[in-house]
Coordinates of C-alpha atoms in Angstrom, one line a residue:
X1 CA 130.7 -74.2 -11.3
X2 CA 131.4 -74.2 -15.1
X3 CA 135.0 -75.2 -14.3
X4 CA 133.9 -78.1 -12.2
X5 CA 131.6 -79.4 -15.0
X6 CA 134.4 -79.0 -17.6
X7 CA 136.7 -81.1 -15.4
X8 CA 134.1 -83.9 -15.4
X9 CA 134.3 -84.1 -19.2
X10 CA 137.9 -85.4 -18.9
X11 CA 138.6 -84.2 -22.5
X12 CA 139.7 -80.7 -21.8
X13 CA 143.0 -79.2 -20.7
X14 CA 143.2 -76.4 -18.1
X15 CA 143.8 -73.9 -21.0
X16 CA 140.7 -75.2 -22.8
X17 CA 138.7 -74.8 -19.6
X18 CA 139.9 -71.2 -19.2
X19 CA 138.6 -70.4 -22.6
X20 CA 135.3 -72.2 -22.0
X21 CA 134.9 -70.3 -18.7
X22 CA 135.5 -66.9 -20.4
X23 CA 132.9 -67.8 -23.0
X24 CA 130.0 -67.8 -20.5
X25 CA 129.8 -64.0 -20.6
X26 CA 129.0 -64.3 -24.3
X27 CA 126.4 -66.9 -23.6
X28 CA 124.7 -64.7 -21.0
X29 CA 124.7 -61.6 -23.3
X30 CA 123.3 -63.6 -26.3
X31 CA 120.6 -65.2 -24.0
X32 CA 119.3 -61.8 -22.8
X33 CA 119.7 -59.8 -26.0
X34 CA 118.2 -62.4 -28.3
X35 CA 115.8 -63.7 -25.6
X36 CA 116.7 -67.4 -26.0
X37 CA 118.2 -70.2 -23.8
X38 CA 121.9 -70.5 -24.5
X39 CA 124.2 -73.4 -23.6
X40 CA 127.8 -74.5 -23.7
X41 CA 128.2 -78.2 -24.2
X42 CA 131.5 -80.0 -24.0
X43 CA 132.4 -83.5 -25.4
X44 CA 132.9 -86.5 -23.1
X45 CA 134.8 -89.7 -23.7
X46 CA 131.5 -91.2 -24.9
X47 CA 131.1 -90.0 -28.5
X48 CA 127.3 -90.1 -28.2
X49 CA 127.1 -88.0 -25.0
X50 CA 128.1 -84.4 -24.2
X51 CA 127.9 -82.5 -20.9
X52 CA 126.0 -79.2 -20.5
X53 CA 128.6 -77.1 -18.6
X54 CA 126.7 -73.8 -18.8
X55 CA 123.0 -72.7 -19.3
X56 CA 121.9 -69.1 -19.5
X57 CA 118.2 -68.5 -19.2
X58 CA 116.8 -65.3 -20.7
X59 CA 115.3 -62.4 -18.7
X60 CA 112.1 -63.2 -20.5
X61 CA 110.4 -66.6 -20.6
X62 CA 112.8 -69.6 -20.6
X63 CA 112.0 -72.9 -22.4
X64 CA 113.1 -74.7 -19.2
X65 CA 111.7 -75.0 -15.8
X66 CA 115.2 -75.0 -14.2
X67 CA 118.8 -74.5 -15.1
X68 CA 120.1 -77.8 -16.6
X69 CA 123.9 -77.2 -16.3
X70 CA 125.4 -80.5 -15.3
X71 CA 123.0 -82.7 -17.3
X72 CA 123.8 -84.9 -20.2
X73 CA 123.0 -84.2 -23.9
X74 CA 122.5 -87.3 -26.0
X75 CA 123.1 -87.8 -29.7
X76 CA 119.6 -89.2 -30.3
X77 CA 118.0 -86.1 -28.9
X78 CA 120.4 -83.4 -30.1
X79 CA 121.9 -84.4 -33.5
X80 CA 123.0 -80.8 -34.3
X81 CA 125.3 -80.7 -31.2
X82 CA 127.1 -83.8 -32.2
X83 CA 127.3 -82.8 -35.9
X84 CA 129.1 -79.6 -34.9
X85 CA 131.3 -81.3 -32.3
X86 CA 132.4 -83.8 -35.0
X87 CA 132.7 -81.6 -38.1
X88 CA 133.2 -78.1 -36.7
X89 CA 130.5 -76.9 -39.1
X90 CA 127.8 -74.6 -37.7
X91 CA 124.3 -76.3 -37.5
X92 CA 121.3 -74.0 -38.2
X93 CA 117.7 -74.6 -37.1
X94 CA 118.1 -78.3 -36.3
X95 CA 115.2 -79.9 -34.4
X96 CA 116.0 -81.3 -31.0
X97 CA 114.4 -82.8 -27.8
X98 CA 115.3 -81.1 -24.6
X99 CA 116.1 -82.8 -21.3
X100 CA 112.6 -81.9 -20.2
X101 CA 111.1 -83.7 -23.3
X102 CA 110.1 -80.6 -25.3
X103 CA 110.7 -80.0 -29.0
X104 CA 112.9 -77.1 -29.9
X105 CA 115.2 -75.8 -32.7
X106 CA 118.9 -75.4 -32.2
X107 CA 121.6 -73.2 -33.7
X108 CA 125.0 -74.6 -32.9
X109 CA 128.5 -73.1 -33.3
X110 CA 131.8 -74.7 -32.7
X111 CA 134.2 -73.6 -29.9
X112 CA 137.9 -74.2 -30.9
X113 CA 141.1 -73.8 -29.0
X114 CA 144.4 -72.3 -30.3
X115 CA 145.3 -75.6 -31.9
X116 CA 142.0 -75.5 -33.9
X117 CA 140.6 -78.4 -31.9
X118 CA 136.9 -78.5 -31.1
X119 CA 136.5 -78.2 -27.3
X120 CA 132.8 -77.5 -27.1
X121 CA 129.8 -75.9 -28.8
X122 CA 127.7 -72.8 -28.2
X123 CA 124.0 -73.5 -28.5
X124 CA 121.0 -71.2 -29.0
X125 CA 117.6 -72.8 -28.5
X126 CA 114.2 -71.4 -29.5
X127 CA 110.7 -72.8 -30.0
X128 CA 110.3 -72.1 -33.7
X129 CA 112.4 -72.1 -36.9
X130 CA 112.0 -68.4 -37.4
X131 CA 114.8 -67.3 -35.0
X132 CA 118.0 -66.3 -36.8
X133 CA 121.5 -66.5 -35.3
X134 CA 124.3 -64.0 -35.6
X135 CA 126.4 -65.4 -38.5
X136 CA 129.4 -66.9 -36.6
X137 CA 131.3 -69.6 -38.4
X138 CA 132.9 -70.8 -35.2
X139 CA 133.9 -69.6 -31.8
X140 CA 137.6 -70.1 -31.1
X141 CA 138.0 -67.8 -28.0
X142 CA 135.8 -65.5 -26.0
X143 CA 137.4 -62.2 -27.2
X144 CA 136.6 -63.1 -30.8
X145 CA 133.0 -63.5 -29.9
X146 CA 133.0 -60.2 -28.0
X147 CA 134.7 -58.4 -30.9
X148 CA 132.1 -59.9 -33.3
X149 CA 129.3 -58.8 -31.1
X150 CA 130.8 -55.3 -30.9
X151 CA 130.9 -55.2 -34.7
X152 CA 127.3 -56.4 -34.9
X153 CA 125.9 -54.3 -32.1
X154 CA 124.1 -52.0 -34.4
X155 CA 122.0 -54.9 -35.8
X156 CA 121.7 -57.4 -32.9
X157 CA 119.3 -55.3 -30.8
X158 CA 117.1 -54.6 -33.7
X159 CA 116.1 -58.3 -33.7
X160 CA 114.2 -57.8 -30.5
X161 CA 111.9 -55.2 -29.0
X162 CA 114.3 -54.5 -26.1
X163 CA 116.5 -51.6 -25.3
X164 CA 120.0 -52.7 -24.1
X165 CA 122.2 -50.6 -21.8
X166 CA 125.6 -51.8 -20.6
X167 CA 127.3 -50.3 -17.5
X168 CA 131.0 -50.9 -16.7
X169 CA 132.3 -51.7 -13.2
X170 CA 132.5 -47.9 -12.5
X171 CA 128.7 -47.7 -13.0
X172 CA 128.9 -45.7 -16.2
X173 CA 127.1 -46.5 -19.5
X174 CA 129.5 -47.8 -22.1
X175 CA 126.9 -48.9 -24.6
X176 CA 123.2 -48.2 -25.4
X177 CA 121.4 -49.4 -28.5
X178 CA 119.0 -47.3 -30.6
X179 CA 115.9 -48.6 -28.9
X180 CA 117.2 -47.7 -25.4
X181 CA 118.2 -44.2 -26.6
X182 CA 114.7 -43.6 -28.0
X183 CA 113.1 -44.7 -24.7
X184 CA 115.4 -42.3 -22.7
X185 CA 114.6 -39.5 -25.2
X186 CA 111.0 -39.9 -24.3
X187 CA 112.0 -39.7 -20.6
X188 CA 113.7 -36.3 -21.2
X189 CA 117.3 -37.2 -21.9
X190 CA 118.1 -34.9 -24.9
X191 CA 121.8 -35.9 -25.0
X192 CA 123.3 -39.2 -25.7
X193 CA 123.2 -41.3 -22.5
X194 CA 126.7 -42.9 -23.1
X195 CA 128.8 -41.9 -20.1
X196 CA 125.9 -41.3 -17.8
X197 CA 126.0 -42.9 -14.4
X198 CA 123.9 -45.7 -13.2
X199 CA 122.1 -43.6 -10.5
X200 CA 121.2 -40.9 -13.1
X201 CA 119.4 -43.2 -15.5
X202 CA 117.8 -46.0 -13.4
X203 CA 114.0 -45.8 -13.2
X204 CA 113.3 -48.2 -10.4
X205 CA 114.8 -48.5 -7.0
X206 CA 117.8 -50.8 -7.3
X207 CA 121.5 -50.6 -6.2
X208 CA 124.4 -51.5 -8.5
X209 CA 126.0 -53.6 -5.8
X210 CA 122.8 -55.7 -5.4
X211 CA 122.8 -56.6 -9.1
X212 CA 126.5 -57.7 -8.9
X213 CA 125.7 -59.7 -5.8
X214 CA 122.6 -61.5 -7.2
X215 CA 123.9 -61.7 -10.8
X216 CA 120.3 -61.3 -12.1
X217 CA 117.3 -59.1 -11.2
X218 CA 114.0 -60.4 -12.6
X219 CA 111.7 -58.3 -14.7
X220 CA 109.8 -55.4 -12.9
X221 CA 107.1 -53.2 -14.4
X222 CA 107.4 -49.4 -13.9
X223 CA 105.0 -46.6 -14.8
X224 CA 106.7 -43.3 -15.6
X225 CA 105.7 -40.2 -17.5
X226 CA 102.7 -42.0 -19.1
X227 CA 104.9 -44.9 -20.2
X228 CA 104.9 -48.5 -19.0
X229 CA 108.3 -50.1 -19.0
X230 CA 109.6 -53.5 -18.0
X231 CA 113.2 -53.6 -16.7
X232 CA 115.6 -56.4 -15.8
X233 CA 119.3 -56.5 -15.0
X234 CA 122.0 -59.1 -15.0
X235 CA 125.7 -59.0 -14.3
X236 CA 128.4 -60.4 -16.6
X237 CA 132.1 -61.1 -16.0
X238 CA 134.3 -58.8 -18.1
X239 CA 137.5 -60.3 -16.7
X240 CA 138.6 -61.8 -13.4
X241 CA 138.4 -58.5 -11.5
X242 CA 135.6 -56.5 -13.2
X243 CA 132.0 -57.0 -13.9
X244 CA 129.5 -55.3 -16.3
X245 CA 125.9 -54.8 -15.7
X246 CA 123.4 -55.1 -18.5
X247 CA 120.0 -53.5 -18.3
X248 CA 117.2 -54.8 -20.6
X249 CA 114.4 -52.2 -21.0
X250 CA 111.2 -52.6 -23.0
X251 CA 108.4 -50.1 -23.7
X252 CA 105.1 -52.0 -23.3
X253 CA 102.9 -48.9 -23.2
X254 CA 101.1 -49.8 -26.4
X255 CA 100.4 -53.3 -25.2
X256 CA 99.1 -52.1 -21.9
X257 CA 96.9 -49.5 -23.6
X258 CA 95.4 -52.2 -25.9
X259 CA 95.0 -54.5 -22.9
X260 CA 93.1 -51.7 -21.1
X261 CA 91.0 -51.1 -24.2
X262 CA 90.0 -54.7 -24.4
X263 CA 89.0 -54.7 -20.7
X264 CA 86.8 -51.7 -21.2
X265 CA 85.3 -53.2 -24.4
X266 CA 84.6 -56.4 -22.6
X267 CA 82.8 -54.5 -19.8
X268 CA 80.8 -52.5 -22.3
X269 CA 79.8 -55.6 -24.3
X270 CA 78.7 -57.3 -21.1
X271 CA 76.6 -54.3 -20.2
X272 CA 75.0 -54.2 -23.7
X273 CA 74.0 -57.9 -23.5
X274 CA 72.6 -57.3 -20.0
X275 CA 70.4 -54.5 -21.3
X276 CA 69.3 -56.5 -24.4
X277 CA 68.4 -59.4 -22.1
X278 CA 66.4 -57.0 -19.8
X279 CA 64.6 -55.4 -22.8
X280 CA 63.6 -58.8 -24.2
X281 CA 62.3 -59.9 -20.8
X282 CA 60.3 -56.7 -20.6
X283 CA 58.8 -57.5 -24.0
X284 CA 57.9 -60.9 -22.8
X285 CA 56.3 -59.5 -19.7
X286 CA 54.2 -57.1 -21.8
X287 CA 53.0 -60.0 -24.0
X288 CA 52.1 -62.0 -20.9
X289 CA 49.9 -59.1 -19.8
X290 CA 48.3 -59.1 -23.2
X291 CA 47.8 -62.8 -23.1
X292 CA 46.0 -62.6 -19.7
X293 CA 43.6 -60.0 -21.2
X294 CA 42.3 -62.2 -24.0
X295 CA 39.9 -65.0 -23.8
X296 CA 40.7 -66.3 -27.2
X297 CA 42.5 -69.6 -26.7
X298 CA 44.2 -69.5 -30.1
X299 CA 45.5 -65.9 -29.6
X300 CA 46.7 -66.9 -26.1
X301 CA 48.6 -69.9 -27.5
X302 CA 50.3 -67.7 -30.2
X303 CA 51.3 -65.2 -27.6
X304 CA 52.7 -67.9 -25.3
X305 CA 54.8 -69.3 -28.2
X306 CA 56.1 -65.8 -29.0
X307 CA 57.0 -65.2 -25.4
X308 CA 58.9 -68.5 -25.4
X309 CA 60.8 -67.5 -28.5
X310 CA 61.8 -64.1 -27.1
X311 CA 63.0 -65.7 -23.8
X312 CA 65.1 -68.2 -25.7
X313 CA 66.9 -65.3 -27.4
X314 CA 67.2 -63.6 -24.0
X315 CA 69.0 -66.8 -22.8
X316 CA 72.0 -66.3 -25.1
X317 CA 72.3 -62.6 -24.0
X318 CA 72.1 -63.7 -20.4
X319 CA 75.1 -65.9 -20.9
X320 CA 77.0 -63.2 -22.8
X321 CA 76.2 -60.7 -20.1
X322 CA 78.1 -62.9 -17.7
X323 CA 81.2 -63.8 -19.6
X324 CA 81.4 -61.1 -22.3
X325 CA 82.9 -63.6 -24.8
X326 CA 81.8 -64.0 -28.4
X327 CA 81.5 -67.7 -28.2
X328 CA 79.3 -69.7 -25.8
X329 CA 79.2 -73.1 -24.2
X330 CA 76.6 -75.2 -25.9
X331 CA 75.7 -77.2 -22.8
X332 CA 75.1 -74.0 -20.9
X333 CA 72.7 -72.8 -23.5
X334 CA 70.8 -76.1 -23.6
X335 CA 70.6 -76.2 -19.8
X336 CA 69.2 -72.7 -19.5
X337 CA 66.5 -73.4 -22.1
X338 CA 65.1 -76.6 -20.6
X339 CA 65.3 -75.0 -17.1
X340 CA 63.2 -72.2 -18.3
X341 CA 60.6 -74.8 -19.4
X342 CA 60.8 -76.7 -16.1
X343 CA 59.9 -73.5 -14.2
X344 CA 57.3 -72.3 -16.7
X345 CA 55.3 -75.6 -16.9
X346 CA 54.6 -76.1 -13.2
X347 CA 51.9 -78.6 -13.8
X348 CA 54.4 -80.9 -15.7
X349 CA 57.5 -80.0 -13.8
X350 CA 57.5 -83.2 -11.7
X351 CA 56.3 -85.4 -14.5
X352 CA 58.9 -84.6 -17.3
X353 CA 62.5 -85.6 -16.6
X354 CA 65.1 -83.8 -18.7
X355 CA 68.6 -85.2 -19.2
X356 CA 71.5 -83.5 -21.1
X357 CA 74.4 -85.8 -22.1
X358 CA 77.4 -85.9 -24.4
X359 CA 80.1 -83.6 -25.6
X360 CA 80.7 -79.9 -24.8
X361 CA 82.0 -77.2 -27.2
X362 CA 81.7 -73.5 -28.0
X363 CA 79.7 -71.9 -30.7
X364 CA 79.6 -68.2 -31.8
X365 CA 77.0 -65.9 -30.2
X366 CA 75.2 -65.6 -33.6
X367 CA 74.8 -69.4 -33.9
X368 CA 74.0 -69.7 -30.2
X369 CA 71.0 -67.5 -30.7
X370 CA 69.8 -69.5 -33.7
X371 CA 70.3 -72.8 -31.9
X372 CA 68.5 -71.5 -28.8
X373 CA 65.5 -70.7 -31.0
X374 CA 65.6 -74.2 -32.5
X375 CA 65.9 -76.1 -29.2
X376 CA 63.2 -73.8 -27.7
X377 CA 60.7 -74.8 -30.5
X378 CA 61.5 -78.5 -30.1
X379 CA 61.1 -78.5 -26.3
X380 CA 58.0 -76.4 -26.6
X381 CA 56.4 -79.0 -28.9
X382 CA 57.5 -81.9 -26.6
X383 CA 56.0 -80.2 -23.5
X384 CA 52.8 -79.3 -25.3
X385 CA 52.1 -82.5 -27.3
X386 CA 54.3 -85.4 -26.3
X387 CA 52.9 -86.1 -22.9
X388 CA 49.2 -85.8 -22.0
X389 CA 48.2 -83.8 -18.9
X390 CA 48.1 -86.9 -16.7
X391 CA 51.1 -88.6 -18.3
X392 CA 54.8 -88.5 -17.4
X393 CA 57.9 -89.1 -19.5
X394 CA 61.6 -88.6 -20.2
X395 CA 63.3 -86.1 -22.6
X396 CA 67.0 -86.8 -23.5
X397 CA 69.2 -84.3 -25.2
X398 CA 72.4 -85.9 -26.6
X399 CA 75.2 -83.7 -27.9
X400 CA 77.8 -85.3 -30.2
X401 CA 80.9 -83.4 -31.3
X402 CA 82.0 -84.5 -34.9
X403 CA 85.0 -83.6 -37.0
X404 CA 83.1 -81.4 -39.4
X405 CA 79.5 -81.5 -38.2
X406 CA 78.1 -81.9 -34.7
X407 CA 74.8 -83.5 -33.8
X408 CA 72.1 -82.6 -31.2
X409 CA 69.6 -85.5 -30.8
X410 CA 66.5 -84.7 -28.8
X411 CA 64.3 -87.7 -28.0
X412 CA 61.2 -88.4 -25.9
X413 CA 59.1 -91.4 -24.9
X414 CA 55.8 -89.6 -25.4
X415 CA 52.7 -90.5 -27.4
X416 CA 54.4 -90.0 -30.8
X417 CA 53.2 -88.4 -34.0
X418 CA 51.5 -90.0 -37.0
X419 CA 53.2 -89.8 -40.5
X420 CA 50.2 -87.7 -41.7
X421 CA 50.7 -85.1 -39.0
X422 CA 54.5 -85.0 -39.7
X423 CA 53.8 -84.1 -43.3
X424 CA 51.6 -81.2 -42.2
X425 CA 54.2 -79.5 -40.0
X426 CA 53.2 -76.4 -38.1
X427 CA 54.9 -73.0 -37.8
X428 CA 57.2 -74.2 -35.1
X429 CA 58.9 -77.0 -37.1
X430 CA 58.9 -74.8 -40.2
X431 CA 60.9 -72.3 -38.2
X432 CA 63.2 -75.0 -36.9
X433 CA 64.0 -76.4 -40.4
X434 CA 64.6 -72.9 -41.9
X435 CA 67.0 -71.9 -39.1
X436 CA 68.9 -75.1 -39.2
X437 CA 69.5 -75.0 -42.9
X438 CA 70.0 -71.3 -43.5
X439 CA 71.7 -70.1 -40.3
X440 CA 73.4 -73.2 -38.9
X441 CA 74.3 -74.6 -42.3
X442 CA 73.1 -78.0 -41.2
X443 CA 70.3 -80.6 -41.5
X444 CA 67.2 -81.4 -39.7
X445 CA 65.3 -84.7 -39.5
X446 CA 62.4 -86.1 -37.4
X447 CA 61.2 -89.6 -36.8
X448 CA 58.2 -90.6 -34.7
X449 CA 56.2 -93.7 -33.9
X450 CA 52.8 -93.7 -32.2
X451 CA 53.0 -95.0 -28.6
X452 CA 56.8 -95.1 -28.7
X453 CA 58.0 -91.5 -29.0
X454 CA 59.9 -89.0 -31.2
X455 CA 63.5 -88.5 -32.2
X456 CA 64.7 -85.2 -33.7
X457 CA 68.2 -85.0 -35.0
X458 CA 70.0 -81.7 -35.7
X459 CA 73.3 -81.6 -37.6
X460 CA 75.1 -78.2 -37.4
X461 CA 78.4 -77.2 -39.1
X462 CA 81.4 -76.8 -36.8
X463 CA 83.0 -73.4 -36.4
X464 CA 86.1 -74.2 -34.3

């Protein structure tokens, strides 16, 4: 296929095409060892367009959804390609736009023929500027690159976490980097694995001939001797009659152990929150029993308010016991609190209409508990005082996400409060103001008009 694409360019001789074709092995090796997408682009008669004649996608995650060999590279999107095609100078960490519209960085090296003419470029693409290339000045023929790679083999694999093992066409190991050797030492190979046969060292069930046939075997995960390894294979053309097989092996035991630890911690955290919620609900139940035993209306009211505050804290633990995360959805918290009130105040359930509108965002569990207490106090006041026993009304809760501060506006169309009463705020509003300022790092304001209703505005500092 690469030969057919080269012919389309109309700028290459048959000898040039032979050299480009041989270079694809280098592109495949670089792609899998450095875990980047590699390309060979050749010039066309249009000075602002080049043709992608080869694309190697890494064994890991490619930046592309498909192989783009045969597509056009344009000057406006890939200036580094055309700079190197024109000047022969290597281009390092140039920004480019892919054929799929994504931003990447390119390292580009010239490919020259025996007459020192530029016949194409070798491109390595990566998503950030941090990736470094092997320090090639140019690529005149494939053997030169192979020789350069052989000289640099002791440093190339250290750039990645992978072990690299190369088998010749006789199924024997001709090269293994230090990382691969360490992995095999852990697997019980006390001697150097160079010279070992394919069947002696493979860890998963795979046949050499199948790799040669398919050219690439995708990543598989294997558990062996307490280790978790990922393994992939790909075949490369050594010459016209022989093929090499390269095995990429990575020890991901540590990552898997950490992943398992996180899962266990998440389960434990969920269980802790579940137990805290149950304990708080038990406390509330005990206070309810105490409330029923007293005939003192003032004591009864204080106990009911305390029960309500405890249940508002239990609300946050209820959400945390479900998702195990450290941040909570603000609308979910608000919904649970007003639903608790709608079931608790059966006599007003049909008369008071609650509406929650606006933006949604996450807050930390610590701030969620504080906010739950605040909203609980406000709704409790509204239910108790805004609407007389025989009256009905609407309560709106509006959430506005701001750049630095977010607002929660709670309004009702109840009987309102006089200015004199607002000045002599009770314990509930004192708690609200203190929590908003000290724990939520925000502001609290209240406006009310007799016969019209009340608007309470909370401003809380954003965390995320």
